[in-house]
PDB file of C-alpha atoms in Angstrom:
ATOM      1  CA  UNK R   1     125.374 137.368 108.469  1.00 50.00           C
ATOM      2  CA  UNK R   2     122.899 134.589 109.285  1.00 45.00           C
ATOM      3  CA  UNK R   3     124.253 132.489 106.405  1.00 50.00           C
ATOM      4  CA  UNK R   4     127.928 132.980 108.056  1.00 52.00           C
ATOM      5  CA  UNK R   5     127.122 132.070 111.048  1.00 48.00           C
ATOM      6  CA  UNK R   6     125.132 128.705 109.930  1.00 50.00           C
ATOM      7  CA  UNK R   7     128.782 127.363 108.746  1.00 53.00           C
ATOM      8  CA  UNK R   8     130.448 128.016 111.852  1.00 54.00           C
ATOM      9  CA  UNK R   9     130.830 124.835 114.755  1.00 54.00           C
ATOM     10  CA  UNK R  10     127.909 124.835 117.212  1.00 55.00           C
ATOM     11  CA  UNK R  11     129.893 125.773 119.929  1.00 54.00           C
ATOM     12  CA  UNK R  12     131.434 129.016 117.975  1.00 63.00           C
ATOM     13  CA  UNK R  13     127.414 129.718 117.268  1.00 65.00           C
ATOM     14  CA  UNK R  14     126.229 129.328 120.363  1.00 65.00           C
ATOM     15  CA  UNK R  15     128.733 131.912 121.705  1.00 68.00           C
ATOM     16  CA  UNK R  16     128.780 134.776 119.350  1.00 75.00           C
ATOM     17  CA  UNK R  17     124.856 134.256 119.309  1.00 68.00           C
ATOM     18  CA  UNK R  18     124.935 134.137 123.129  1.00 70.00           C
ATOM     19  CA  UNK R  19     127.710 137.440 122.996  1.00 81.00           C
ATOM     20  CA  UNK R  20     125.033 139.547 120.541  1.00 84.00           C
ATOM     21  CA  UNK R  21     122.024 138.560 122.845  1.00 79.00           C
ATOM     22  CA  UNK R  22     123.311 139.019 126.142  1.00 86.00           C
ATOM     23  CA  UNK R  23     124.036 142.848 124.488  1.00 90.00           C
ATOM     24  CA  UNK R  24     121.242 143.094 123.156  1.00 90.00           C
ATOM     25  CA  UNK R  25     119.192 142.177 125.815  1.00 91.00           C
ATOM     26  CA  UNK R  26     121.138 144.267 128.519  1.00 94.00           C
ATOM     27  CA  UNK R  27     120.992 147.385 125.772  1.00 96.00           C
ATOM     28  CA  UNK R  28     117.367 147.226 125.475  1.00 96.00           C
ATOM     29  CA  UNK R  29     116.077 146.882 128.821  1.00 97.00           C
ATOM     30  CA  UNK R  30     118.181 149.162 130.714  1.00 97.00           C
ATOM     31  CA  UNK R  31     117.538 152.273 127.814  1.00 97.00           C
ATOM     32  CA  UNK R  32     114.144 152.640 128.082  1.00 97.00           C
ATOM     33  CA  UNK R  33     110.655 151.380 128.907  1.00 97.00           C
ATOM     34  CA  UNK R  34     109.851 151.931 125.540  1.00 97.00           C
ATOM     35  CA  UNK R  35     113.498 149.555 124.246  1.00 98.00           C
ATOM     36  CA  UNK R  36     112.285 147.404 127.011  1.00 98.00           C
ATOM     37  CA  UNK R  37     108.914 146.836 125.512  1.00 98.00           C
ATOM     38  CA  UNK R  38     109.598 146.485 121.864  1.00 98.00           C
ATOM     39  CA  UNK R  39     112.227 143.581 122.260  1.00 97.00           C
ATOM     40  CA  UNK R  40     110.020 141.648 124.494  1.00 98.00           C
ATOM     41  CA  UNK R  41     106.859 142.363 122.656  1.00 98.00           C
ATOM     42  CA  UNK R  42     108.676 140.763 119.728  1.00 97.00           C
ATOM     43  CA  UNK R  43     109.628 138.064 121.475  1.00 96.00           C
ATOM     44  CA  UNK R  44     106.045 137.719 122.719  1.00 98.00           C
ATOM     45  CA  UNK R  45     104.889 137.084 119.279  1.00 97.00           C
ATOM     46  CA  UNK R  46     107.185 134.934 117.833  1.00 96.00           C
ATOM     47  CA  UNK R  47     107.024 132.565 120.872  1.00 96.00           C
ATOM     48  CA  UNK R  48     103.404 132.023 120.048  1.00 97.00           C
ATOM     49  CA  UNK R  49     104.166 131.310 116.348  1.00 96.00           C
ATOM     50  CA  UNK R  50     106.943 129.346 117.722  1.00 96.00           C
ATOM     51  CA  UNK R  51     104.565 127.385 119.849  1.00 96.00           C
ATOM     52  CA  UNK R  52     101.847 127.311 116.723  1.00 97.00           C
ATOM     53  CA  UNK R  53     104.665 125.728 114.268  1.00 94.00           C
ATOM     54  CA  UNK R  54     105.514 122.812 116.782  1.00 94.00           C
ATOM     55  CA  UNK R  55     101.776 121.532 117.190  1.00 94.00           C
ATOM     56  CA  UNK R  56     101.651 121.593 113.364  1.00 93.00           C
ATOM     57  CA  UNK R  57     103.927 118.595 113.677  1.00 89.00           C
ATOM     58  CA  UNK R  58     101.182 116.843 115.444  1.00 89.00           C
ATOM     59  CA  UNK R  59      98.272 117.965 112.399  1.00 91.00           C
ATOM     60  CA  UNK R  60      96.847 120.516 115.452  1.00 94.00           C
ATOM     61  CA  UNK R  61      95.811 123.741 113.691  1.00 96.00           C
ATOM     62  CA  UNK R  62      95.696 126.831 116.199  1.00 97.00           C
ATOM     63  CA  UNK R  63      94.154 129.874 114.688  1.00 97.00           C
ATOM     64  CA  UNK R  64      97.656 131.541 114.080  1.00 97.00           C
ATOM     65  CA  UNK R  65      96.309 135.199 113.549  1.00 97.00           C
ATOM     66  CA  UNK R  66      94.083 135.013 116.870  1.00 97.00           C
ATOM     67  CA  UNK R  67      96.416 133.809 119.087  1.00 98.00           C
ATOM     68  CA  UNK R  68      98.775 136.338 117.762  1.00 98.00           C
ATOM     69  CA  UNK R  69      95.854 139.066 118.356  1.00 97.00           C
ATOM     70  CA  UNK R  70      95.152 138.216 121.320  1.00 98.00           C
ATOM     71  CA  UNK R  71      98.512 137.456 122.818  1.00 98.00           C
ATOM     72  CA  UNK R  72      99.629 140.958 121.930  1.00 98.00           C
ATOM     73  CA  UNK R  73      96.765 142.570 123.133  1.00 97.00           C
ATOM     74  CA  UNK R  74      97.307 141.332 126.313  1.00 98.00           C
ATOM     75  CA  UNK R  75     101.033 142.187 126.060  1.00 98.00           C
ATOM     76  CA  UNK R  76     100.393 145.720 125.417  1.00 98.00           C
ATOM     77  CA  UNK R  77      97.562 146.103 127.534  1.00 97.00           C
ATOM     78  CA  UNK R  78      99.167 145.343 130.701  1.00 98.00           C
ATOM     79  CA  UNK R  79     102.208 147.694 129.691  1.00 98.00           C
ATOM     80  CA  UNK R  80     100.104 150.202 129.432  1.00 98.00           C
ATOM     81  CA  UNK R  81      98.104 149.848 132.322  1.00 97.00           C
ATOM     82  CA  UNK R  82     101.573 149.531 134.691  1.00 97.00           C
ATOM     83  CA  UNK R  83     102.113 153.337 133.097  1.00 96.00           C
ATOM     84  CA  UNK R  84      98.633 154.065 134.407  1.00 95.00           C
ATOM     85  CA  UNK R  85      97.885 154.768 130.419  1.00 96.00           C
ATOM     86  CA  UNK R  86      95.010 152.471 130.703  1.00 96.00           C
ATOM     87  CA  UNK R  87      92.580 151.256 132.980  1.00 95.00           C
ATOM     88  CA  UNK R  88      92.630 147.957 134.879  1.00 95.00           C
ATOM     89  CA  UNK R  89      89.194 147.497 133.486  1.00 95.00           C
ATOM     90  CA  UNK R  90      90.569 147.003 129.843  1.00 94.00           C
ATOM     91  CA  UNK R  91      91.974 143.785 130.699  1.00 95.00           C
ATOM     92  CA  UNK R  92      88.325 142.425 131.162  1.00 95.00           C
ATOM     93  CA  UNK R  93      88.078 142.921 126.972  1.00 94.00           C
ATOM     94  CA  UNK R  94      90.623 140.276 126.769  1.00 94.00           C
ATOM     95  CA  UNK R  95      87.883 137.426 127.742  1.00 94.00           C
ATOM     96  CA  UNK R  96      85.287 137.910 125.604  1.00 96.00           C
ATOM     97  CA  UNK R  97      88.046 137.886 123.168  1.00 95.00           C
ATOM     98  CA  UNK R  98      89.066 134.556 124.070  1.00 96.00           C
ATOM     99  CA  UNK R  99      85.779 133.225 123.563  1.00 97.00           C
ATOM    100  CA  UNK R 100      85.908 134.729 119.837  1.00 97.00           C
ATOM    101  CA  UNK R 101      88.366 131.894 119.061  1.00 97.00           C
ATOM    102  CA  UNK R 102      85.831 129.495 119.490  1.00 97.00           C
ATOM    103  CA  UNK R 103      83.628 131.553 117.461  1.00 97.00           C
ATOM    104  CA  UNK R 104      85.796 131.981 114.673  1.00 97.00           C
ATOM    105  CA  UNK R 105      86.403 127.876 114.751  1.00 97.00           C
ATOM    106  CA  UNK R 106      83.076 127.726 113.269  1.00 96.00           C
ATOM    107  CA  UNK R 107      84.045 129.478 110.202  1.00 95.00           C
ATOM    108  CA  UNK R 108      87.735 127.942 109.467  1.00 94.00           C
ATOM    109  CA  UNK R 109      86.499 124.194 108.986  1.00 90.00           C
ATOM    110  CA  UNK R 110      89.293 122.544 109.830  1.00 93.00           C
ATOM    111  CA  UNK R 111      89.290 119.039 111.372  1.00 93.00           C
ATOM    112  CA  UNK R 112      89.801 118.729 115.566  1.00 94.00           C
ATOM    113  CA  UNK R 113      88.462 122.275 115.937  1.00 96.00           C
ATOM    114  CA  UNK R 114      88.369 122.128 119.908  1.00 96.00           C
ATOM    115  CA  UNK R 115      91.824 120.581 120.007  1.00 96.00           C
ATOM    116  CA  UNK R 116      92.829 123.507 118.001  1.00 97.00           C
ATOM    117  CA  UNK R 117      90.999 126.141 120.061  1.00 97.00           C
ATOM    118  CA  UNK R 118      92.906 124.484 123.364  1.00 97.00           C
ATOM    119  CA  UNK R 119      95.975 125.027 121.671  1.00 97.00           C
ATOM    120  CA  UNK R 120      95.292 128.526 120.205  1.00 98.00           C
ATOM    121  CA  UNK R 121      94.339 129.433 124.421  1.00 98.00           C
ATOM    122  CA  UNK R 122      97.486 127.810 125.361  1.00 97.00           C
ATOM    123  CA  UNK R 123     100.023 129.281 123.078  1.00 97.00           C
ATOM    124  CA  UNK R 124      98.425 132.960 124.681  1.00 98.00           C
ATOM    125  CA  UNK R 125      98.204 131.588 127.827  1.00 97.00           C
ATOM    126  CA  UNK R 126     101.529 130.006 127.727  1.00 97.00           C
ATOM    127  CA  UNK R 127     103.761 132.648 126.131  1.00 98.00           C
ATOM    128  CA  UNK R 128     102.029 135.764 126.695  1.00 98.00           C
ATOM    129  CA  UNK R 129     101.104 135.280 130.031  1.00 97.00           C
ATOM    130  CA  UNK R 130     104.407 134.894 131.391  1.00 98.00           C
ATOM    131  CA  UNK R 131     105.857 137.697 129.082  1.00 98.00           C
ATOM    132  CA  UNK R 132     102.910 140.201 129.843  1.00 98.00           C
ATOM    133  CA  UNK R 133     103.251 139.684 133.612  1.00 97.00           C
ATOM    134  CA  UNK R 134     107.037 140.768 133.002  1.00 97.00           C
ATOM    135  CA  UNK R 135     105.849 144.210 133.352  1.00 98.00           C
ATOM    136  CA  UNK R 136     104.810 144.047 137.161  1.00 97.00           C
ATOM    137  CA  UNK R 137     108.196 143.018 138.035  1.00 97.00           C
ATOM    138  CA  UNK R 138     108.911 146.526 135.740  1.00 97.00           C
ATOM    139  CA  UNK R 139     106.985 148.741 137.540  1.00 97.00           C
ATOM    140  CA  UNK R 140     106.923 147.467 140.942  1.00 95.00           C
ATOM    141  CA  UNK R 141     107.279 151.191 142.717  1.00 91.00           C
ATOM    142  CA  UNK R 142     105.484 152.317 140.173  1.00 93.00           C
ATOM    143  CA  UNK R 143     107.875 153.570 137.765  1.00 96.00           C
ATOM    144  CA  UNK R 144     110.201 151.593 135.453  1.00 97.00           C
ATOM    145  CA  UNK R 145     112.740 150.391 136.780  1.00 97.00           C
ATOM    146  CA  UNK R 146     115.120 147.613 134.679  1.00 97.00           C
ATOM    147  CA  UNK R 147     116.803 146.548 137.591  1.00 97.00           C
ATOM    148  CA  UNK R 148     114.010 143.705 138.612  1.00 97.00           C
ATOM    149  CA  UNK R 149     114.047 142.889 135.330  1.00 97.00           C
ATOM    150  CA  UNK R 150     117.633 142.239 134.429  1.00 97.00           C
ATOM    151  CA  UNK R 151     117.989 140.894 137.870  1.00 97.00           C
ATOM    152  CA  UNK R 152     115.982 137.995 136.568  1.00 97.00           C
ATOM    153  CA  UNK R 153     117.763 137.875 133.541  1.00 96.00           C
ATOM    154  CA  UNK R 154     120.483 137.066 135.505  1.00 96.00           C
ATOM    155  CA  UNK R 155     119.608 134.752 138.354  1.00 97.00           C
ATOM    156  CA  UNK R 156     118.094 132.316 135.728  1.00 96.00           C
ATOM    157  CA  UNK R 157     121.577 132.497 133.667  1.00 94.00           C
ATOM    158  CA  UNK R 158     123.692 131.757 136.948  1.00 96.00           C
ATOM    159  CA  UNK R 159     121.452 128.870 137.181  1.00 96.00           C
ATOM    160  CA  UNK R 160     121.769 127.104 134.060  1.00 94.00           C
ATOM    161  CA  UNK R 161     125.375 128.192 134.396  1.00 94.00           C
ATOM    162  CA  UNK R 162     125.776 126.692 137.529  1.00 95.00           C
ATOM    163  CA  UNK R 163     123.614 123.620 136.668  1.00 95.00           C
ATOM    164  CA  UNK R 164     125.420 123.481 133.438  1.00 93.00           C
ATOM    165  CA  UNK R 165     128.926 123.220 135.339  1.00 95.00           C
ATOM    166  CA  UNK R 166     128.099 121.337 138.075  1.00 95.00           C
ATOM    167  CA  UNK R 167     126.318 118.937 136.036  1.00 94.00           C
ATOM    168  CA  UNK R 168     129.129 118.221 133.650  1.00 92.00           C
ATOM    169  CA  UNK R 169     131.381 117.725 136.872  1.00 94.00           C
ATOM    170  CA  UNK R 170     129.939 116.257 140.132  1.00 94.00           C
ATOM    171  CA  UNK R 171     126.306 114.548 137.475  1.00 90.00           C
ATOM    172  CA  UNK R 172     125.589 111.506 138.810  1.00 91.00           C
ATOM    173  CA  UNK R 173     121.730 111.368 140.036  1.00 92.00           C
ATOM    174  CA  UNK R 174     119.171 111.954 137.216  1.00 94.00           C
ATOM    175  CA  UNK R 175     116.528 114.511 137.822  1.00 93.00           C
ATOM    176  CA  UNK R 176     114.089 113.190 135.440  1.00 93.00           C
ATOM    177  CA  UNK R 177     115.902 111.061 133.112  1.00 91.00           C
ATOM    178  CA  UNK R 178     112.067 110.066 130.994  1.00 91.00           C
ATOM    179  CA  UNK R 179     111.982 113.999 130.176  1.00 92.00           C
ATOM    180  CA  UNK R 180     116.021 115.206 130.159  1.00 90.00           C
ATOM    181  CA  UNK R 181     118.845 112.467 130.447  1.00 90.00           C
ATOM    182  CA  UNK R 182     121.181 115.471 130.717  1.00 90.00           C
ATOM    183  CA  UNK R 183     119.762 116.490 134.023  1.00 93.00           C
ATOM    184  CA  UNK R 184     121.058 115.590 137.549  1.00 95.00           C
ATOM    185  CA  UNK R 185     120.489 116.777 140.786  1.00 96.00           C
ATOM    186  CA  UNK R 186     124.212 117.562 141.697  1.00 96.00           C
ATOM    187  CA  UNK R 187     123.404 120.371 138.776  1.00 96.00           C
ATOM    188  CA  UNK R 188     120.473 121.562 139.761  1.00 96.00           C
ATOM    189  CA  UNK R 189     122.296 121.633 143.514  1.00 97.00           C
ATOM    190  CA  UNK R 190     124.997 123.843 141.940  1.00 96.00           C
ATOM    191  CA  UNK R 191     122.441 126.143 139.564  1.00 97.00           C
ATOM    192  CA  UNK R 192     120.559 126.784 142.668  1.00 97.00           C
ATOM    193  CA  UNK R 193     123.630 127.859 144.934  1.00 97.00           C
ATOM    194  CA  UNK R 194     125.029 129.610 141.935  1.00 97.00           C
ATOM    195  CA  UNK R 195     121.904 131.955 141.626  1.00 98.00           C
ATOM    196  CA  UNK R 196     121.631 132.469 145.821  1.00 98.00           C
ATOM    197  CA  UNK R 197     125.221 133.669 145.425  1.00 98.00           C
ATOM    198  CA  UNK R 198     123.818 136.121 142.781  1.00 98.00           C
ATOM    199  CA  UNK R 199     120.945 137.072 144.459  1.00 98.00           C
ATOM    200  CA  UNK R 200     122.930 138.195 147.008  1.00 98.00           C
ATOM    201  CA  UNK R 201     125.358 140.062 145.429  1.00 98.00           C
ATOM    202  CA  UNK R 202     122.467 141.756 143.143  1.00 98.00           C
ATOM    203  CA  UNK R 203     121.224 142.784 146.549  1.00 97.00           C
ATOM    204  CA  UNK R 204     124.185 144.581 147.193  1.00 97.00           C
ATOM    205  CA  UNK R 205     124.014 146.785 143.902  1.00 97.00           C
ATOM    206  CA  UNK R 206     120.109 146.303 142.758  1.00 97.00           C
ATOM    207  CA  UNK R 207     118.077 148.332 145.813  1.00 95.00           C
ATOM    208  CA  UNK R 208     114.679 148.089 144.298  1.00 96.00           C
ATOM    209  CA  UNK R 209     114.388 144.484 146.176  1.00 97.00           C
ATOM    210  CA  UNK R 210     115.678 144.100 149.664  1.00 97.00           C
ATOM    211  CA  UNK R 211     117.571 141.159 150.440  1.00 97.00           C
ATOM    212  CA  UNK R 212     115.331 138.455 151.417  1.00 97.00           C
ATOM    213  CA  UNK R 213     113.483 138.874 147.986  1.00 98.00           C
ATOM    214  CA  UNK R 214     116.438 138.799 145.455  1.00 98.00           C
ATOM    215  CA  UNK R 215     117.215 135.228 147.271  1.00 98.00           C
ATOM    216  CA  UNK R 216     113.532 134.212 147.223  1.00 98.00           C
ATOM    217  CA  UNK R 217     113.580 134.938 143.774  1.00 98.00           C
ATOM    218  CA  UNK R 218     116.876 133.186 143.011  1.00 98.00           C
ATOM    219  CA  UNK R 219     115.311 130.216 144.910  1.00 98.00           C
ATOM    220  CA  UNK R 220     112.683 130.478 143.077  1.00 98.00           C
ATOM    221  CA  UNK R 221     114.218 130.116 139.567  1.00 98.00           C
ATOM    222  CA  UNK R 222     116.039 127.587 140.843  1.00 97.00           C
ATOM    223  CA  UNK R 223     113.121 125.376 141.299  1.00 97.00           C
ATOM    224  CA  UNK R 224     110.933 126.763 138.760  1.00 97.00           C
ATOM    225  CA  UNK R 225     113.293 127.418 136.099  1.00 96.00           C
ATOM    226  CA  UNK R 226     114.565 124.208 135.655  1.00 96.00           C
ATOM    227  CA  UNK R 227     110.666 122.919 135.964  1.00 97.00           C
ATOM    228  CA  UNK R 228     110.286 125.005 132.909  1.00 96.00           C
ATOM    229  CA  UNK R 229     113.188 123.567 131.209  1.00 95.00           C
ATOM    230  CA  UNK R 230     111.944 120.404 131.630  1.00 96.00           C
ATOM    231  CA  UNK R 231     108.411 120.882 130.597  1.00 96.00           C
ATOM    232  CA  UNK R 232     109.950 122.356 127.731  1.00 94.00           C
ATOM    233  CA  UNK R 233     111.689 119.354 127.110  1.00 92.00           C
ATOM    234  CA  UNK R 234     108.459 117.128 127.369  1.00 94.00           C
ATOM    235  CA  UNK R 235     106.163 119.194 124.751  1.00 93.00           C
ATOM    236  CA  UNK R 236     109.384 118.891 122.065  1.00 90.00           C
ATOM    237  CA  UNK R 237     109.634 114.939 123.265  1.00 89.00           C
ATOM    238  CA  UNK R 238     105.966 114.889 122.791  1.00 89.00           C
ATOM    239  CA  UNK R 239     106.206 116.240 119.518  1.00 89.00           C
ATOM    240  CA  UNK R 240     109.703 114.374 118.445  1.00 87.00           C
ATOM    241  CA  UNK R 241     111.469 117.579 117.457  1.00 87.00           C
ATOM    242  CA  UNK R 242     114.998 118.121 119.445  1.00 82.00           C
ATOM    243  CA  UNK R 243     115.042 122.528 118.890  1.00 76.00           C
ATOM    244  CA  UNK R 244     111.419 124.424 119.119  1.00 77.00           C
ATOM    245  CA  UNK R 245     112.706 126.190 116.170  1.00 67.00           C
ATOM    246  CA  UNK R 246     115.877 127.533 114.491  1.00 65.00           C
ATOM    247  CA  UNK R 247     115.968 131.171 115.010  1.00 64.00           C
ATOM    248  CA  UNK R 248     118.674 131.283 117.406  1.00 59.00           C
ATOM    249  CA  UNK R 249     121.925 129.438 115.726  1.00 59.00           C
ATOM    250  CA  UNK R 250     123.467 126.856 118.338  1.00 52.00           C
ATOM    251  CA  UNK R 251     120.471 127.701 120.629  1.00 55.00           C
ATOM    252  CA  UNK R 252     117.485 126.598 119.104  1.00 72.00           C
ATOM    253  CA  UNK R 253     114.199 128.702 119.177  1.00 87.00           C
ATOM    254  CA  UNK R 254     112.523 131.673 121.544  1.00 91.00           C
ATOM    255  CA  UNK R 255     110.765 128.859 123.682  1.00 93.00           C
ATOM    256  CA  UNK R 256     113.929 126.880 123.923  1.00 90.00           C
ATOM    257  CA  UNK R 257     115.945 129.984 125.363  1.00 90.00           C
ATOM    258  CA  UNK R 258     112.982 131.386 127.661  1.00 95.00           C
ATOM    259  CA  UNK R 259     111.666 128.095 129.170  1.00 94.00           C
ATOM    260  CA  UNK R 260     112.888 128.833 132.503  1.00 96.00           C
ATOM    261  CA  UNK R 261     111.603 132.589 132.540  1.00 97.00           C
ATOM    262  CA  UNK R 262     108.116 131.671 131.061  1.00 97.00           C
ATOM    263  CA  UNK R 263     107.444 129.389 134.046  1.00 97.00           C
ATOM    264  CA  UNK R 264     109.627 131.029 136.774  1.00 98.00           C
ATOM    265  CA  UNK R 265     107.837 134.695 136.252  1.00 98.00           C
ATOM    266  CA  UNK R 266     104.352 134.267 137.144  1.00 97.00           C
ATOM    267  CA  UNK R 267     105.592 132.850 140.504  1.00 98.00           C
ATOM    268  CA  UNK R 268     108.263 135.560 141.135  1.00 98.00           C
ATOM    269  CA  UNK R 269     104.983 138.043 140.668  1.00 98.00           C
ATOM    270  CA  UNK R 270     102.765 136.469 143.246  1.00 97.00           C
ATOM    271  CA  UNK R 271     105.905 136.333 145.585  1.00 97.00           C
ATOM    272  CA  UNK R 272     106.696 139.891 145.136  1.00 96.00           C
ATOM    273  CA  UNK R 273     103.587 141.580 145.051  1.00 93.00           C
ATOM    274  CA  UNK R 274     102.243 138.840 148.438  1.00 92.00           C
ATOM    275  CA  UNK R 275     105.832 139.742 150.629  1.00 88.00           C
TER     276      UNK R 275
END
């Protein structure tokens, strides 16, 4: 199917892929916990290879099996703690395992061997993080609930949809034309109204969040989303690659498609767990 798929126009791509993963995603987190858990712990993992492959580009060697260890560890671990399967005190075994990487450095003898312990941190830190605080939006009353988390989902593609459309139309003021030519304010003006819109009609049908916080939120990925997006855009212009990877036909890679979400979360957490 892959192979069928590769010969069809970028635009036709990007639509059936979009189509399949919009079902997908939907599917998966509104079955079960359990659904809910597998696809992102999957996409947990191969956001950090992702993130491993690019620095290759630049001769940077993370320790690939590691930060894959580690990354999922910490994936799993705060799952399971949110189900009150595990102890908070678990997460403290997650340091000490950090500081293995630099152990393990000594024994792989490869050349820059701090610069690739930074970037085997910051492929956990960067991808996992984000992804493993996803639960706590899960489980905010203490049972699963998918509604927070396709909420999300949701708010961040009205924004790009409504930064996408505005953009195309009204574009006229660059955002931060050194990082993303493509990017003006008018579209950012029009994601960001798009997603308030959202919020508040999410309000009306999602009730685990009242009001105020599902247009916090959209505010939130408003700003932060297309922060993400851009600092997205700066590691692959850093690294003079135009897709983080291929997985996704007409889409690019996992980091390309979940820029906005990996930087938007962890300050959708602290706003929902501070008001």
């Amino acid at each position: 199917m892959s192979n069928k798929i590769s010969t069809l126009s970028n635009l036709q791509q990007r639509v059936i892929v979009g189509v399949l993963g919009v079902t997908v995603f939907i599917g998966a987190i509104c079955f079960s916990e359990w659904t809910y858990f597998l696809l992102f712990l999957g996409l947990t993992l191969l956001g950090i290879a992702e993130f491993y492959r690019l620095m290759e580009v630049q001769g940077i060697l993370p320790n690939k099996q590691a930060g894959l260890v580690v990354g999922a560890l910490f994936f799993i671990a705060v799952f399971l703690i949110e189900k009150e399967m595990l102890a908070m005190e678990v997460l403290f075994l997650i340091v000490p395992l950090c500081f293995l990487v630099f152990i393990l450095e000594l024994y792989r003898k490869k050349p820059l061997p701090f610069t690739n312990i930074a970037f085997t941190l910051m492929g956990v830190a960067y991808v996992a993080g984000p992804f493993g605080l996803l639960h706590l939006l899960g489980y905010l009353k203490g049972e699963y609930s998918w509604q927070p988390i396709l909420g999300v989902m949701l708010l961040i593609w009205a924004a790009d949809t409504g930064a996408y459309i505005f953009g195309k139309n009204f574009g006229k003021h660059k955002l931060l034309e050194r990082v993303s030519p493509g990017k003006t304010w008018e579209g950012w003006a029009g994601g960001t109204a798009l997603a308030v819109v959202v919020g508040y009609v999410l309000a009306l049908f999602f009730t685990d969040l009242a009001l105020y916080q599902w247009i916090g939120v959209a505010v939130l990925i408003a700003v932060f989303g297309v922060l993400g997006d851009l600092v997205e855009s700066l590691l692959k212009r850093s690294l003079g690659v135009k897709d983080s990877g291929t997985l996704l036909p007409g889409h690019g890679g996992i980091l390309d498609r979940f820029d906005s979400l990996l930087m938007a979360v962890p300050f959708i957490v602290a706003f929902l767990k501070v008001f």
